[in-house]
mmCIF file of C-alpha atoms in Angstrom:
data_model
loop_
_atom_site.group_PDB
_atom_site.id
_atom_site.type_symbol
_atom_site.label_atom_id
_atom_site.label_comp_id
_atom_site.label_asym_id
_atom_site.label_seq_id
_atom_site.Cartn_x
_atom_site.Cartn_y
_atom_site.Cartn_z
ATOM 1 C CA UNK M 1 -93.107 83.663 14.945
ATOM 2 C CA UNK M 2 -94.767 80.887 16.927
ATOM 3 C CA UNK M 3 -95.834 78.923 13.887
ATOM 4 C CA UNK M 4 -99.245 77.349 13.486
ATOM 5 C CA UNK M 5 -100.809 76.721 16.878
ATOM 6 C CA UNK M 6 -103.332 73.962 17.440
ATOM 7 C CA UNK M 7 -105.289 73.329 20.615
ATOM 8 C CA UNK M 8 -105.841 71.067 22.375
ATOM 9 C CA UNK M 9 -102.927 68.717 21.691
ATOM 10 C CA UNK M 10 -104.994 65.756 22.832
ATOM 11 C CA UNK M 11 -108.716 65.285 23.101
ATOM 12 C CA UNK M 12 -110.631 62.253 24.294
ATOM 13 C CA UNK M 13 -114.363 62.052 23.678
ATOM 14 C CA UNK M 14 -117.015 59.452 24.182
ATOM 15 C CA UNK M 15 -118.887 58.082 21.216
ATOM 16 C CA UNK M 16 -121.635 60.494 20.229
ATOM 17 C CA UNK M 17 -120.066 63.554 21.838
ATOM 18 C CA UNK M 18 -118.973 66.694 20.031
ATOM 19 C CA UNK M 19 -115.358 67.726 19.501
ATOM 20 C CA UNK M 20 -114.098 71.172 18.532
ATOM 21 C CA UNK M 21 -110.543 71.627 17.383
ATOM 22 C CA UNK M 22 -108.833 75.022 17.165
ATOM 23 C CA UNK M 23 -106.183 76.392 14.865
ATOM 24 C CA UNK M 24 -104.310 79.693 14.846
ATOM 25 C CA UNK M 25 -102.479 80.179 11.533
ATOM 26 C CA UNK M 26 -99.250 82.055 11.084
ATOM 27 C CA UNK M 27 -99.897 85.777 11.184
ATOM 28 C CA UNK M 28 -100.171 87.195 7.689
ATOM 29 C CA UNK M 29 -100.981 83.887 6.038
ATOM 30 C CA UNK M 30 -104.187 84.009 4.063
ATOM 31 C CA UNK M 31 -104.695 80.291 3.457
ATOM 32 C CA UNK M 32 -105.688 77.699 6.057
ATOM 33 C CA UNK M 33 -105.956 73.968 5.490
ATOM 34 C CA UNK M 34 -107.179 71.042 7.566
ATOM 35 C CA UNK M 35 -105.791 67.538 7.061
ATOM 36 C CA UNK M 36 -106.480 64.272 8.865
ATOM 37 C CA UNK M 37 -103.632 61.875 9.592
ATOM 38 C CA UNK M 38 -104.047 58.159 10.217
ATOM 39 C CA UNK M 39 -101.596 55.298 9.972
ATOM 40 C CA UNK M 40 -103.633 53.578 7.272
ATOM 41 C CA UNK M 41 -104.527 56.558 5.083
ATOM 42 C CA UNK M 42 -101.651 58.906 5.811
ATOM 43 C CA UNK M 43 -102.523 62.578 5.350
ATOM 44 C CA UNK M 44 -105.938 63.293 3.844
ATOM 45 C CA UNK M 45 -107.128 66.725 2.757
ATOM 46 C CA UNK M 46 -110.278 67.889 4.491
ATOM 47 C CA UNK M 47 -110.913 71.544 3.737
ATOM 48 C CA UNK M 48 -109.351 74.861 2.719
ATOM 49 C CA UNK M 49 -110.000 78.550 3.401
ATOM 50 C CA UNK M 50 -108.517 81.531 1.643
ATOM 51 C CA UNK M 51 -108.963 84.994 3.141
ATOM 52 C CA UNK M 52 -111.417 83.376 5.570
ATOM 53 C CA UNK M 53 -113.703 82.206 2.766
ATOM 54 C CA UNK M 54 -114.335 78.463 2.333
ATOM 55 C CA UNK M 55 -112.876 77.430 -1.011
ATOM 56 C CA UNK M 56 -112.843 73.643 -1.035
ATOM 57 C CA UNK M 57 -114.410 71.227 1.448
ATOM 58 C CA UNK M 58 -114.306 68.200 -0.829
ATOM 59 C CA UNK M 59 -112.527 66.073 1.759
ATOM 60 C CA UNK M 60 -114.955 66.693 4.579
ATOM 61 C CA UNK M 61 -117.333 63.920 5.608
ATOM 62 C CA UNK M 62 -120.566 65.745 4.905
ATOM 63 C CA UNK M 63 -122.814 64.775 7.747
ATOM 64 C CA UNK M 64 -120.896 65.394 10.962
ATOM 65 C CA UNK M 65 -117.896 67.541 10.071
ATOM 66 C CA UNK M 66 -117.875 71.299 9.709
ATOM 67 C CA UNK M 67 -115.180 73.952 9.611
ATOM 68 C CA UNK M 68 -115.259 77.671 10.048
ATOM 69 C CA UNK M 69 -112.904 80.597 9.918
ATOM 70 C CA UNK M 70 -114.641 83.510 11.660
ATOM 71 C CA UNK M 71 -111.571 85.747 11.538
ATOM 72 C CA UNK M 72 -108.062 85.724 10.095
ATOM 73 C CA UNK M 73 -106.514 84.538 13.344
ATOM 74 C CA UNK M 74 -108.333 81.279 13.915
ATOM 75 C CA UNK M 75 -110.185 78.399 12.378
ATOM 76 C CA UNK M 76 -112.211 75.631 13.992
ATOM 77 C CA UNK M 77 -113.016 72.094 12.961
ATOM 78 C CA UNK M 78 -116.110 70.682 14.615
ATOM 79 C CA UNK M 79 -117.072 67.030 14.644
ATOM 80 C CA UNK M 80 -120.569 66.232 15.849
ATOM 81 C CA UNK M 81 -121.576 62.863 17.209
ATOM 82 C CA UNK M 82 -118.017 61.546 17.147
ATOM 83 C CA UNK M 83 -117.449 57.935 16.163
ATOM 84 C CA UNK M 84 -114.453 55.669 16.851
ATOM 85 C CA UNK M 85 -113.430 55.895 13.175
ATOM 86 C CA UNK M 86 -112.932 59.652 13.663
ATOM 87 C CA UNK M 87 -109.938 58.899 15.889
ATOM 88 C CA UNK M 88 -106.948 60.467 14.159
ATOM 89 C CA UNK M 89 -104.500 63.349 14.319
ATOM 90 C CA UNK M 90 -106.055 66.465 12.833
ATOM 91 C CA UNK M 91 -103.495 68.798 11.335
ATOM 92 C CA UNK M 92 -103.964 72.438 10.504
ATOM 93 C CA UNK M 93 -101.649 74.176 8.061
ATOM 94 C CA UNK M 94 -101.319 77.662 6.671
ATOM 95 C CA UNK M 95 -99.604 79.170 3.667
ATOM 96 C CA UNK M 96 -98.946 82.692 2.573
ATOM 97 C CA UNK M 97 -101.458 82.876 -0.264
ATOM 98 C CA UNK M 98 -102.853 79.439 -1.032
ATOM 99 C CA UNK M 99 -102.859 79.942 -4.745
ATOM 100 C CA UNK M 100 -99.452 78.876 -5.978
ATOM 101 C CA UNK M 101 -98.559 75.324 -6.879
ATOM 102 C CA UNK M 102 -95.126 75.576 -5.307
ATOM 103 C CA UNK M 103 -96.272 77.077 -2.056
ATOM 104 C CA UNK M 104 -95.021 75.594 1.217
ATOM 105 C CA UNK M 105 -97.514 74.464 3.818
ATOM 106 C CA UNK M 106 -96.650 75.215 7.455
ATOM 107 C CA UNK M 107 -98.244 72.639 9.700
ATOM 108 C CA UNK M 108 -99.188 72.743 13.345
ATOM 109 C CA UNK M 109 -98.342 69.867 15.652
ATOM 110 C CA UNK M 110 -101.871 68.570 15.420
ATOM 111 C CA UNK M 111 -104.674 67.540 17.735
ATOM 112 C CA UNK M 112 -104.838 63.841 18.528
ATOM 113 C CA UNK M 113 -108.516 62.927 18.807
ATOM 114 C CA UNK M 114 -109.420 59.674 20.508
ATOM 115 C CA UNK M 115 -113.035 58.561 20.453
ATOM 116 C CA UNK M 116 -113.832 55.853 22.973
ATOM 117 C CA UNK D 1 -107.486 61.259 -9.848
ATOM 118 C CA UNK D 2 -104.036 62.121 -8.548
ATOM 119 C CA UNK D 3 -102.184 59.584 -6.440
ATOM 120 C CA UNK D 4 -98.851 59.172 -4.684
ATOM 121 C CA UNK D 5 -97.350 55.791 -3.807
ATOM 122 C CA UNK D 6 -94.716 55.158 -1.186
ATOM 123 C CA UNK D 7 -93.937 51.471 -1.210
ATOM 124 C CA UNK D 8 -92.016 51.183 2.059
ATOM 125 C CA UNK D 9 -93.853 51.539 5.319
ATOM 126 C CA UNK D 10 -90.767 51.143 7.475
ATOM 127 C CA UNK D 11 -87.092 51.378 6.648
ATOM 128 C CA UNK D 12 -84.534 50.487 9.302
ATOM 129 C CA UNK D 13 -80.867 51.360 8.755
ATOM 130 C CA UNK D 14 -77.647 51.633 10.648
ATOM 131 C CA UNK D 15 -76.134 55.086 11.070
ATOM 132 C CA UNK D 16 -73.787 56.045 8.238
ATOM 133 C CA UNK D 17 -75.448 53.964 5.544
ATOM 134 C CA UNK D 18 -77.143 55.421 2.456
ATOM 135 C CA UNK D 19 -80.916 55.458 2.104
ATOM 136 C CA UNK D 20 -83.442 55.798 -0.695
ATOM 137 C CA UNK D 21 -87.145 56.245 0.011
ATOM 138 C CA UNK D 22 -89.344 55.530 -2.961
ATOM 139 C CA UNK D 23 -92.036 57.834 -4.307
ATOM 140 C CA UNK D 24 -94.019 57.463 -7.508
ATOM 141 C CA UNK D 25 -97.028 59.466 -8.606
ATOM 142 C CA UNK D 26 -99.872 59.558 -11.078
ATOM 143 C CA UNK D 27 -101.279 62.752 -12.531
ATOM 144 C CA UNK D 28 -102.531 64.044 -15.848
ATOM 145 C CA UNK D 29 -100.867 67.451 -15.659
ATOM 146 C CA UNK D 30 -97.437 68.938 -14.971
ATOM 147 C CA UNK D 31 -96.500 67.843 -11.468
ATOM 148 C CA UNK D 32 -95.018 69.646 -8.491
ATOM 149 C CA UNK D 33 -93.578 67.220 -5.938
ATOM 150 C CA UNK D 34 -92.704 67.684 -2.289
ATOM 151 C CA UNK D 35 -91.060 65.751 0.528
ATOM 152 C CA UNK D 36 -92.235 66.563 4.048
ATOM 153 C CA UNK D 37 -90.592 65.179 7.195
ATOM 154 C CA UNK D 38 -92.324 64.659 10.523
ATOM 155 C CA UNK D 39 -90.325 63.923 13.648
ATOM 156 C CA UNK D 40 -92.043 62.258 16.578
ATOM 157 C CA UNK D 41 -94.691 64.505 18.137
ATOM 158 C CA UNK D 42 -93.782 67.373 15.851
ATOM 159 C CA UNK D 43 -95.404 69.094 12.899
ATOM 160 C CA UNK D 44 -94.624 67.967 9.352
ATOM 161 C CA UNK D 45 -92.079 70.293 7.751
ATOM 162 C CA UNK D 46 -91.069 70.803 4.151
ATOM 163 C CA UNK D 47 -87.817 69.072 3.297
ATOM 164 C CA UNK D 48 -87.565 69.793 -0.417
ATOM 165 C CA UNK D 49 -89.670 70.358 -3.520
ATOM 166 C CA UNK D 50 -89.315 70.342 -7.285
ATOM 167 C CA UNK D 51 -91.114 70.656 -10.589
ATOM 168 C CA UNK D 52 -88.078 70.572 -12.872
ATOM 169 C CA UNK D 53 -87.507 67.374 -14.775
ATOM 170 C CA UNK D 54 -84.150 65.641 -14.252
ATOM 171 C CA UNK D 55 -82.778 68.307 -11.918
ATOM 172 C CA UNK D 56 -81.431 67.284 -8.501
ATOM 173 C CA UNK D 57 -82.824 69.229 -5.549
ATOM 174 C CA UNK D 58 -80.948 69.184 -2.229
ATOM 175 C CA UNK D 59 -81.589 70.276 1.344
ATOM 176 C CA UNK D 60 -80.037 69.296 4.670
ATOM 177 C CA UNK D 61 -78.088 66.470 3.083
ATOM 178 C CA UNK D 62 -81.145 64.949 1.429
ATOM 179 C CA UNK D 63 -81.655 65.058 -2.309
ATOM 180 C CA UNK D 64 -84.230 64.049 -4.882
ATOM 181 C CA UNK D 65 -84.595 64.214 -8.647
ATOM 182 C CA UNK D 66 -87.931 64.467 -10.401
ATOM 183 C CA UNK D 67 -88.082 62.037 -13.304
ATOM 184 C CA UNK D 68 -91.219 62.651 -15.313
ATOM 185 C CA UNK D 69 -90.460 59.731 -17.636
ATOM 186 C CA UNK D 70 -90.853 57.299 -14.739
ATOM 187 C CA UNK D 71 -93.158 59.468 -12.578
ATOM 188 C CA UNK D 72 -90.751 59.230 -9.668
ATOM 189 C CA UNK D 73 -89.314 61.509 -6.992
ATOM 190 C CA UNK D 74 -87.233 59.264 -4.743
ATOM 191 C CA UNK D 75 -85.595 60.755 -1.639
ATOM 192 C CA UNK D 76 -81.957 59.897 -0.972
ATOM 193 C CA UNK D 77 -79.209 60.582 1.507
ATOM 194 C CA UNK D 78 -75.663 59.287 1.330
ATOM 195 C CA UNK D 79 -75.141 58.804 5.067
ATOM 196 C CA UNK D 80 -78.049 58.710 7.517
ATOM 197 C CA UNK D 81 -77.788 60.053 11.055
ATOM 198 C CA UNK D 82 -79.722 59.182 14.195
ATOM 199 C CA UNK D 83 -81.552 62.498 13.917
ATOM 200 C CA UNK D 84 -82.956 61.433 10.537
ATOM 201 C CA UNK D 85 -85.308 58.996 12.268
ATOM 202 C CA UNK D 86 -88.720 60.345 11.310
ATOM 203 C CA UNK D 87 -91.774 59.876 9.110
ATOM 204 C CA UNK D 88 -91.276 61.000 5.509
ATOM 205 C CA UNK D 89 -94.166 61.952 3.242
ATOM 206 C CA UNK D 90 -94.071 62.444 -0.487
ATOM 207 C CA UNK D 91 -96.757 64.785 -1.834
ATOM 208 C CA UNK D 92 -98.099 66.017 -5.163
ATOM 209 C CA UNK D 93 -99.654 69.425 -5.747
ATOM 210 C CA UNK D 94 -102.833 69.463 -7.783
ATOM 211 C CA UNK D 95 -103.400 71.683 -10.795
ATOM 212 C CA UNK D 96 -105.312 74.184 -8.687
ATOM 213 C CA UNK D 97 -102.142 74.712 -6.702
ATOM 214 C CA UNK D 98 -103.422 74.449 -3.176
ATOM 215 C CA UNK D 99 -104.351 70.842 -2.504
ATOM 216 C CA UNK D 100 -101.624 68.326 -1.740
ATOM 217 C CA UNK D 101 -102.109 64.607 -2.248
ATOM 218 C CA UNK D 102 -99.860 62.752 0.176
ATOM 219 C CA UNK D 103 -98.459 59.258 0.126
ATOM 220 C CA UNK D 104 -98.999 57.050 3.151
ATOM 221 C CA UNK D 105 -95.546 57.861 4.472
ATOM 222 C CA UNK D 106 -92.339 55.946 5.170
ATOM 223 C CA UNK D 107 -90.972 55.641 8.679
ATOM 224 C CA UNK D 108 -87.185 55.799 8.738
ATOM 225 C CA UNK D 109 -85.537 54.343 11.832
ATOM 226 C CA UNK D 110 -81.789 54.801 12.183
ATOM 227 C CA UNK D 111 -79.936 52.545 14.609
ATOM 228 C CA UNK D 112 -76.653 53.492 16.323
#
């Protein structure tokens, strides 16, 4: 089992450009999460899918961020018109069902986004 | 809303000494607490978790006890090793079960 795979590992964009981040969850896991990691804020919840359906996007900045899960093997996080404050490590995680309070999240190594 | 507080941003220790990383939380329902560890350039990984009041939970030499009376879940180890140098996050599961609220993290640096 390769774990959660995120690509690219690093992405540099210019201000105003679009960035698309990819995540492949662990095979058989039905829940996928996106978190953003910064030194100041730590890990912040962005959005959550269960069985490919969007369940909770309460952490997503509404105007420029969007996430999709077109099939059970990958999810994408798209940031339009990137701004310097979007610079962060974006972490994807999966879990087996996404419905239990005690469930373990399995994280990918993240995509480090740098907006110049 | 839910919150998790980790008071130390950086803890530096010499190998072999004991360590305690602080974690306190605020919630209005029965909590489930986690510690995740993230080594440099790696993914965060679960270290240990608990929802049982006053019961010590252990894994890989680390241990923590959930104390609901003081809303705390401090992480401890009796003798740190160089390989313990990492970023440690305390997290709280919400009542829906899927969303984790994380603290800002504590960097542990162990010197030889």
